[in-house]
Coordinates of C-alpha atoms in Angstrom, one line a residue:
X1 CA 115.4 107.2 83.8
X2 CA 115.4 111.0 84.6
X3 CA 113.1 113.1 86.9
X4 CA 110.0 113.7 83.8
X5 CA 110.4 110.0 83.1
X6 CA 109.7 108.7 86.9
X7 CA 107.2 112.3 87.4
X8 CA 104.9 110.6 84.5
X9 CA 104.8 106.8 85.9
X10 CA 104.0 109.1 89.4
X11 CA 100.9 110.8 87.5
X12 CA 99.7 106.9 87.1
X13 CA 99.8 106.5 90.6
X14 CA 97.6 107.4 93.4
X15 CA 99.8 108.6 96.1
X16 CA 103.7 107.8 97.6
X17 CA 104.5 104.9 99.7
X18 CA 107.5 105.1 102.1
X19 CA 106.4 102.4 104.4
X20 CA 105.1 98.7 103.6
X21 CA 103.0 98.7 106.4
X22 CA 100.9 101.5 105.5
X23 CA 101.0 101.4 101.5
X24 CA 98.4 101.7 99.2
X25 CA 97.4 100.2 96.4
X26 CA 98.4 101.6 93.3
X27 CA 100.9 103.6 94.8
X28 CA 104.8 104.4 94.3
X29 CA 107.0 103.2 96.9
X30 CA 110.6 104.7 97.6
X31 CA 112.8 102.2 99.3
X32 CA 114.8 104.7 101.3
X33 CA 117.0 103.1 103.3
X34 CA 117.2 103.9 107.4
X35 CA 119.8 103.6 110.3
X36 CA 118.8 100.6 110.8
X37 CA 117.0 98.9 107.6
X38 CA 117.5 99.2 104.1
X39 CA 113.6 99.5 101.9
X40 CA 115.1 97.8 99.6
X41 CA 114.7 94.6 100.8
X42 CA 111.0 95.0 101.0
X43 CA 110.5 95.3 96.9
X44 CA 108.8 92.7 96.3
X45 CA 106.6 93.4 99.3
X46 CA 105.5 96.5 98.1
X47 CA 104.6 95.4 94.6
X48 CA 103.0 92.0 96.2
X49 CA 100.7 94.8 98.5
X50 CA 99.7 97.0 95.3
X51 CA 102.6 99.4 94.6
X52 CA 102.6 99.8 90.8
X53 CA 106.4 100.9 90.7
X54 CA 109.3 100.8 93.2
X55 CA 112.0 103.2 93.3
X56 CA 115.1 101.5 94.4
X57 CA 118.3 102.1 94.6
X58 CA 120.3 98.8 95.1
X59 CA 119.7 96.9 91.5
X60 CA 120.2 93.2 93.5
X61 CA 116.8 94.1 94.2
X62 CA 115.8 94.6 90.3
X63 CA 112.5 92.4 89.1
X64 CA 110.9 94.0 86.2
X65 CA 109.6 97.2 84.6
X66 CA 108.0 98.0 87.8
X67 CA 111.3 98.5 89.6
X68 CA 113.3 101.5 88.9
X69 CA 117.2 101.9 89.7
X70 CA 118.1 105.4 90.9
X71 CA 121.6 106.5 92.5
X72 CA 119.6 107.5 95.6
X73 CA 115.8 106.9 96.4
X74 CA 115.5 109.0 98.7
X75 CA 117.4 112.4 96.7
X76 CA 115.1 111.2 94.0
X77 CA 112.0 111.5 96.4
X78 CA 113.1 115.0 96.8
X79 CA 114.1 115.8 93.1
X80 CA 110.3 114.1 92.0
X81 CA 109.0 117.0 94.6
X82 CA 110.7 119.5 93.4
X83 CA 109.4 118.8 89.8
X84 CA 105.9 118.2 90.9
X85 CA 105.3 121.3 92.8
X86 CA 106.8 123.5 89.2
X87 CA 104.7 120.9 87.5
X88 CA 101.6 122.0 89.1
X89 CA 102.9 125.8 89.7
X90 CA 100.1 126.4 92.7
X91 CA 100.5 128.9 95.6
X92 CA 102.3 127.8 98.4
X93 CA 102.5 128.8 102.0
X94 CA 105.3 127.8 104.5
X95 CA 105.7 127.9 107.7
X96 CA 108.0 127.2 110.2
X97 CA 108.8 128.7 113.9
X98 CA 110.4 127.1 117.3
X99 CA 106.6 126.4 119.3
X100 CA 103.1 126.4 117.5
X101 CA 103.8 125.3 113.6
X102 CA 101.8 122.5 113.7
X103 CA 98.5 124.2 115.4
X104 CA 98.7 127.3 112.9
X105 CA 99.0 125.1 109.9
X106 CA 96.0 123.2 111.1
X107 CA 94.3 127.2 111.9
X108 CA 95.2 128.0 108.3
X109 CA 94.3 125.0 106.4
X110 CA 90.2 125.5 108.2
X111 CA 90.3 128.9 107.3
X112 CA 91.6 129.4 103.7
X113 CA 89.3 126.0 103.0
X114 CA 86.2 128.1 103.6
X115 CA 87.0 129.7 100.0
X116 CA 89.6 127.4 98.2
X117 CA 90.7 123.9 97.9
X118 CA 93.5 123.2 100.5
X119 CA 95.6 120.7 101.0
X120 CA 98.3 120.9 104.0
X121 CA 101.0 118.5 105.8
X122 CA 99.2 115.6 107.5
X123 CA 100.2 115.3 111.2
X124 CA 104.0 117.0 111.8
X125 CA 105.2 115.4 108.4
X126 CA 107.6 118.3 108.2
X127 CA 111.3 117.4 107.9
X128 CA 113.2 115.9 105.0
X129 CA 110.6 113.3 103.8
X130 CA 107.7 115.3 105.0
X131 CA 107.8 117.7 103.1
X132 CA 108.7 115.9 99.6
X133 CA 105.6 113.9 100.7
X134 CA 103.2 116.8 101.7
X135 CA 104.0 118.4 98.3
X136 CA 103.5 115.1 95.9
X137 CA 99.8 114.8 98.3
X138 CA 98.9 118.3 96.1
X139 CA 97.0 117.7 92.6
X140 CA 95.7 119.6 90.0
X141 CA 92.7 120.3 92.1
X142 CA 94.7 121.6 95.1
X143 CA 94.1 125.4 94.4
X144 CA 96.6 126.3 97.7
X145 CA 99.2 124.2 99.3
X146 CA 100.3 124.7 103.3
X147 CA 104.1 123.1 103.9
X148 CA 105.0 122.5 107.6
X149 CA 108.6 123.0 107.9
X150 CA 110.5 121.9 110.8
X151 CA 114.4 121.7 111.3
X152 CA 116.9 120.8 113.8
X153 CA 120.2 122.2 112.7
X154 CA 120.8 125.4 110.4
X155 CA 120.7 124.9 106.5
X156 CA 117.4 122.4 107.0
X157 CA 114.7 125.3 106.0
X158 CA 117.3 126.1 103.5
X159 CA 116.9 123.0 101.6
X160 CA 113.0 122.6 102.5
X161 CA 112.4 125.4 101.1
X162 CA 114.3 125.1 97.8
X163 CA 112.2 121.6 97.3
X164 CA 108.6 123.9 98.1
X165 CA 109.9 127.1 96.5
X166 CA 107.4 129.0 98.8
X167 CA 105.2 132.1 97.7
X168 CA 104.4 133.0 101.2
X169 CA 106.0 131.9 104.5
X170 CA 105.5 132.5 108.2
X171 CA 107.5 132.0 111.1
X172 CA 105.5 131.4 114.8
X173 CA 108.6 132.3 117.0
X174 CA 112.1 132.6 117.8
X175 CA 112.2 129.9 121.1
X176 CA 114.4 127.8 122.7
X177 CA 114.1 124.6 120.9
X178 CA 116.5 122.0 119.4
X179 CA 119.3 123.8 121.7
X180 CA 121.9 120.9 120.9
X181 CA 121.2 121.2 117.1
X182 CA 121.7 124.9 116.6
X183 CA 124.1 125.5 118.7
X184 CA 122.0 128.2 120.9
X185 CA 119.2 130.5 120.5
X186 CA 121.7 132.5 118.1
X187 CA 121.6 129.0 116.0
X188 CA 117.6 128.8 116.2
X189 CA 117.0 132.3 114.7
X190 CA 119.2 132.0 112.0
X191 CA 118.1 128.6 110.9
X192 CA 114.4 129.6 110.9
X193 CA 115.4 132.9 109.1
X194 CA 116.7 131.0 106.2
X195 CA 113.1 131.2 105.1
X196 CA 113.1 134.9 104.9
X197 CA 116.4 134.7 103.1
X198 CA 114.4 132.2 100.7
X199 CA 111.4 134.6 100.3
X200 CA 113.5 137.8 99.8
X201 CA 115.9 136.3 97.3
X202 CA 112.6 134.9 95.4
X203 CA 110.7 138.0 95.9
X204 CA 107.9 136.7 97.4
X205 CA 105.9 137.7 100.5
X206 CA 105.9 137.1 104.4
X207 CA 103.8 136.9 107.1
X208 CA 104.9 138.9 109.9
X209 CA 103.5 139.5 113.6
X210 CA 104.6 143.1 114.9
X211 CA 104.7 141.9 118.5
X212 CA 107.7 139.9 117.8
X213 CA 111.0 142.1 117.5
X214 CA 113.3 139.4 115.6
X215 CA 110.5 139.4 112.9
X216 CA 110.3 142.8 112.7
X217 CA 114.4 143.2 112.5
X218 CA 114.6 139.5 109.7
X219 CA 111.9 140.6 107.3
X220 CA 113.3 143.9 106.9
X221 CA 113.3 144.7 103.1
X222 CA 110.8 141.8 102.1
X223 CA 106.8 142.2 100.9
X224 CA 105.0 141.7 104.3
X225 CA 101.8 141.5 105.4
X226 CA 101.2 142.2 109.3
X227 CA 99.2 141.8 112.2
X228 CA 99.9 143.0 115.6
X229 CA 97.9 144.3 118.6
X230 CA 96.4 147.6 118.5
X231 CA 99.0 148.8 115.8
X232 CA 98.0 151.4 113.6
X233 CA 100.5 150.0 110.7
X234 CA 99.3 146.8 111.0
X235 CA 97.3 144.9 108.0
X236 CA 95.4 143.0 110.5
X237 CA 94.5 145.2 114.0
X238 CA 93.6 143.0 116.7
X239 CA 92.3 145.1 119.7
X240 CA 92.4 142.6 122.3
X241 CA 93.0 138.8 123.4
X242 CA 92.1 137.2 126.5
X243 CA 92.3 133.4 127.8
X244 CA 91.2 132.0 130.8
X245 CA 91.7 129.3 129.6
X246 CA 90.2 129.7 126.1
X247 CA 91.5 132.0 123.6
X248 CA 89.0 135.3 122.6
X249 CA 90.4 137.5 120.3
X250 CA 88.7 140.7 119.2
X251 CA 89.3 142.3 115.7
X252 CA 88.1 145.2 113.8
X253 CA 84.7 143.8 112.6
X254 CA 84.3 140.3 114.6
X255 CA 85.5 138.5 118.0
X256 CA 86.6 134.9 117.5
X257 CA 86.0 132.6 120.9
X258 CA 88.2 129.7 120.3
X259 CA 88.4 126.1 121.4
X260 CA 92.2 126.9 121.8
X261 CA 93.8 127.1 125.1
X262 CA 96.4 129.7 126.5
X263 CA 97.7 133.1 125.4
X264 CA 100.2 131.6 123.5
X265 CA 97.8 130.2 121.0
X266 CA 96.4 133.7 120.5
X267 CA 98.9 134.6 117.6
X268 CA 98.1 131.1 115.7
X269 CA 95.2 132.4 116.0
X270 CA 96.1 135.8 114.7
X271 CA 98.1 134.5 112.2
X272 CA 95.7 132.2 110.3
X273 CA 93.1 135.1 110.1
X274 CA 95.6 137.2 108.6
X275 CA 96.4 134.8 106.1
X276 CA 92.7 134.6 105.4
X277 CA 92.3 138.2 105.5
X278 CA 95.0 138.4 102.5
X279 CA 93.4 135.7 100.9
X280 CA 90.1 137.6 101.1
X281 CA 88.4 134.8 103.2
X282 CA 85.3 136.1 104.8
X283 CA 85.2 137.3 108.1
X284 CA 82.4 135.4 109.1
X285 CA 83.9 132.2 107.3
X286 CA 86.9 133.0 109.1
X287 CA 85.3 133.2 112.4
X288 CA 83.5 130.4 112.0
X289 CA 86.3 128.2 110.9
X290 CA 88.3 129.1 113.8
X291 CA 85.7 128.3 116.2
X292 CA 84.6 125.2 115.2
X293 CA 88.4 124.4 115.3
X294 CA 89.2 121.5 118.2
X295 CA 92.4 120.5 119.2
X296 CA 93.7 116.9 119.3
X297 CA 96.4 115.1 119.5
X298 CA 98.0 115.8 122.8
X299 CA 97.8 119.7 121.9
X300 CA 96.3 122.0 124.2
X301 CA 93.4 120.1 124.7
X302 CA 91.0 120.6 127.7
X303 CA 89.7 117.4 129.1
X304 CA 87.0 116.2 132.0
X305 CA 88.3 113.1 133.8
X306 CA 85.8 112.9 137.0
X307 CA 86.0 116.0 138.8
X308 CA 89.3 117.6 137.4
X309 CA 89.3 119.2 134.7
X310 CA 92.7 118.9 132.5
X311 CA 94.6 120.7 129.8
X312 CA 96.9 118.1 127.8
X313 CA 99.4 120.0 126.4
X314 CA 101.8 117.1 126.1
X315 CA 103.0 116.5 122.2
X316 CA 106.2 118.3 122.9
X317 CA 108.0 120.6 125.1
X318 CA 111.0 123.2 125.0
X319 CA 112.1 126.2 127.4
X320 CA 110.0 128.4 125.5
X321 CA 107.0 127.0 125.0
X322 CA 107.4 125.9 129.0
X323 CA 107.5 129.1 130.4
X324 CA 104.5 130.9 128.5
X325 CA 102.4 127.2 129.1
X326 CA 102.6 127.8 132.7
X327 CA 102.7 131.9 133.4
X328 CA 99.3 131.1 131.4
X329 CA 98.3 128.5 133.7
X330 CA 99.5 130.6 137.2
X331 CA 97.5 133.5 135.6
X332 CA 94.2 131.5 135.6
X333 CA 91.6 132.2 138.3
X334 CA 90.7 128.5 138.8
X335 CA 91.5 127.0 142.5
X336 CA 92.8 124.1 142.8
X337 CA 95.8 124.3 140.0
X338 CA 98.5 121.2 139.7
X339 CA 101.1 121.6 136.6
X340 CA 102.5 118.0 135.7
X341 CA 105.5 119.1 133.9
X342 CA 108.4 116.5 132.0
X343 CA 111.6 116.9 131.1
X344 CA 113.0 118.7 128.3
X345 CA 114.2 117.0 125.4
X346 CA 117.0 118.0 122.6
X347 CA 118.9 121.2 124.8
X348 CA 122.5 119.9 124.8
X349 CA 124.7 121.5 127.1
X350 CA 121.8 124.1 127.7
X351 CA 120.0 121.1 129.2
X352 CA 121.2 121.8 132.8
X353 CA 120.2 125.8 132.8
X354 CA 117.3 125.8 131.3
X355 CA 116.1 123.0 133.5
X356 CA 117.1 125.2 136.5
X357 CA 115.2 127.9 135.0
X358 CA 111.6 126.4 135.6
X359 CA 112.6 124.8 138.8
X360 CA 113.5 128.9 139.7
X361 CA 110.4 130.0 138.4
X362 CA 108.0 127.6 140.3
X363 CA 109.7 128.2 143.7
X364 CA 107.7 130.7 145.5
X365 CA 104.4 130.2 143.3
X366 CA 101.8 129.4 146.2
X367 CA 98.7 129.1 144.2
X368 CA 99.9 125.9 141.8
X369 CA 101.1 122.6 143.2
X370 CA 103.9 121.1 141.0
X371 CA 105.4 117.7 140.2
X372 CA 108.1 117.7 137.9
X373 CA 109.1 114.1 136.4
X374 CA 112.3 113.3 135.2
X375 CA 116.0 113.0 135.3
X376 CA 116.8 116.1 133.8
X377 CA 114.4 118.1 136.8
X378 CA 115.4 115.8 139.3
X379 CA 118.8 117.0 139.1
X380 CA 117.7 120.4 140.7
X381 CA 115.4 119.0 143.1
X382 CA 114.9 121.0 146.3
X383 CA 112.7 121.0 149.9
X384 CA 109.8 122.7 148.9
X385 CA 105.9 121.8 150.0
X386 CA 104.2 123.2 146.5
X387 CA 107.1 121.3 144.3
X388 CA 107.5 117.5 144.0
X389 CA 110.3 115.8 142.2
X390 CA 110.2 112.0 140.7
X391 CA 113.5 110.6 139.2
X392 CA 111.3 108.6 136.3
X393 CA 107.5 108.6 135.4
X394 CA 107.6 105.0 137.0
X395 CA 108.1 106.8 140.3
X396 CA 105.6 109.5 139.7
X397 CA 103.0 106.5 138.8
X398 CA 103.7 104.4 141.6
X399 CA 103.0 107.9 143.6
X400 CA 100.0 108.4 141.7
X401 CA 98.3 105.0 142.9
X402 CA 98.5 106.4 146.5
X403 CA 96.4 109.5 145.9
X404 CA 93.0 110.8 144.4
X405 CA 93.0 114.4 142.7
X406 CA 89.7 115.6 143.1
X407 CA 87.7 119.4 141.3
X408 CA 91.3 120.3 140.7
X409 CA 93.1 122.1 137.3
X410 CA 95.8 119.9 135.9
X411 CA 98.2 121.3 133.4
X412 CA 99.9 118.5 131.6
X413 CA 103.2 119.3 129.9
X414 CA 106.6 117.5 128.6
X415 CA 108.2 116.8 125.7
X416 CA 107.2 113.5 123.5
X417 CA 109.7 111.1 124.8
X418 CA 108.0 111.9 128.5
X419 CA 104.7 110.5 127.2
X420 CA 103.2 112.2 130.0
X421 CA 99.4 111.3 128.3
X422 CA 100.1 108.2 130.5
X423 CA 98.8 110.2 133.5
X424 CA 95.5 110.3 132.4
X425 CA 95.6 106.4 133.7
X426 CA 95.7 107.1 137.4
X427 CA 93.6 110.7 137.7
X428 CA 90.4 109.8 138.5

């Protein structure tokens, strides 16, 4: 059966399965098989749950019309993607970037919904299956589509973005994230850049922020549109940002006052009004999109727990997005200020340096009080009185049971595997 056969039997379907225990019915499941189970096995399952067709690719598991054999379900995932999105031929924005993809995909799916029908990746459904997923979510009524791209080695954007073909695309940042993957920073850049190479090859448009000098130098020669703070070049002017801790930016005809915390969310900010401002949203729709915006999920959110007051900011963590998450917090007139701060995941041999790096940077800071959990920090641990160190977060709880923070600041932050949410148990 080839790609138009399987891409009509999808059109009688009302959304992709890739898991059994979250399919719907009348749905098209892809056994794709994992390190450690093969999908196939669950084919019967699927059709037993509602799944009007299968796609498999083992034909042991074969059972009638509803089962399709391909050479590889989950190539064909990405081949039915690829047709769908020239099927429906609708605009398409990507983005991708080291720190802040997820938050300015959510910034610009609010703001161009104000005017058109959006549809945009779900969660951080960004990599190889994501994004085949995210684009067979779009229909005939989704007027512009928003494609979260995320990688972990060079050539990944690459290939995400020849599945999306992109009309537009933005990149957040340059940072240091996924060290071991890319080899280096080096790495990082040119594997988010293959997105420019995409868009200038296709001759489509970019997004570009004229603060950042690598985006400047790697969309050289490409259709841009541009934001940037008091530039005179710039498509979008912005004439001033604050945060303490909420985000106000001020533009030509308006001042946003987000729910966003920390200078480094100013230029998702930025960028999702730009888009808008392309797209011809309204600055008061704009403005109002973005401010009625809250973040969730672990993501720079500002919580009350008794008398302390806490920003979560515990999803994810890299060097990068590290250092600007607490020169934010240091700058911040509150008294009282603790940074809970986790290891860093995914750095390879940079692990050790990088580490060292915000150990440096904390010693001598008088105003915060610091505990810093994990193997990885614990290796650099030193006799200070403002910085703690605990081996595990097991250690760091069993600490926690033995004292009461009270009208303090709390900066939360560490990358997933930390889970350092879990401290929300034992502040009271």
């Amino acid at each position: 059966m080839n790609i138009q056969d399987i891409h009509n039997l999808f059109l009688q379907c009302k959304s992709v399965s890739i898991d059994t225990r979250k399919i719907e019915k009348e749905s098209m499941f892809f056994a794709i098989k994992g390190e450690n189970f093969d999908a196939n096995t669950f084919t019967q399952k699927a059709l037993d749950l509602g799944a009007l067709f299968v796609i498999i690719d083992n034909e042991s598991y074969l059972i009638d019309e509803r089962t399709i054999l391909v050479k590889n379900s989950l190539e064909t995932l990405q081949e039915l993607a690829k047709y769908h999105r020239t099927y429906l031929k609708l605009p398409i924005i990507a983005l991708t970037g080291s720190n802040g993809k997820t938050t300015t995909k959510e910034l610009i799916n609010v703001v161009l919904s104000k005017k058109f029908k959006t549809k945009a990746t779900i969660g951080n459904l960004n990599n190889h299956i994501g994004v085949p997923l995210t684009l067979l979510s779009f229909t005939r009524e989704t007027e512009i589509g928003i494609v979260e791209m995320g990688a972990n080695h060079k050539k990944e954007i690459e290939f995400l973005c020849e599945i999306a073909q992109p009309d537009y695309g933005y990149i957040t940042n340059f940072g240091k994230a996924h060290l071991e993957g890319f080899g280096g920073v080096e790495g990082v850049i040119q594997g988010k850049s293959e997105m420019y190479q995409y868009l200038a090859k296709n001759n489509k448009l970019v997004f570009v922020n004229l603060e950042d000098p690598i985006q400047i130098e790697k969309s050289q020669g490409i259709k841009a549109f541009t934001f940037g703070v008091n530039k005179e070049n710039a498509d979008l002017k912005i004439k001033n940002i604050t945060a303490n801790p909420f985000v106000i930016v001020t533009y030509d005809h308006f001042v946003v006052e987000s729910h966003l915390i920390g200078l480094y969310n100013a230029n998702n900010i930025n960028a999702a009004v730009t888009i808008g401002k392309y797209f011809e949203v309204d600055d008061k729709a704009v403005k109002e999109a973005i401010e009625n915006y809250i973040p969730e999920n672990n993501r720079s959110q500002l919580l009350k727990k008794g008398s302390n007051e806490i920003i979560l900011d515990a999803y994810n963590a890299n060097p990068s997005s590290m250092a600007v998450a607490i020169a934010n917090f240091v700058q911040l007139e509150n008294k009282g200020k603790i940074m809970i701060l986790g290891d860093m995941f995914e750095l390879g041999h940079e692990s050790q340096k990088e580490h060292k790096i915000i150990v440096d940077s904390l010693t001598g800071e008088n105003e915060c009080l610091s505990y810093l959990i994990g193997k990885s920090f614990y290796e650099h641990k030193i006799l200070s009185d403002t910085i703690k160190f605990f081996e595990s977060f097991d250690s760091f709880a069993d600490y926690l049971k033995t004292i009461q923070f009270n009208n303090n600041t709390i900066l939360i932050k560490g990358s997933r595997g930390m889970a350092l949410e879990r401290t929300l148990e034992y502040i009271l």
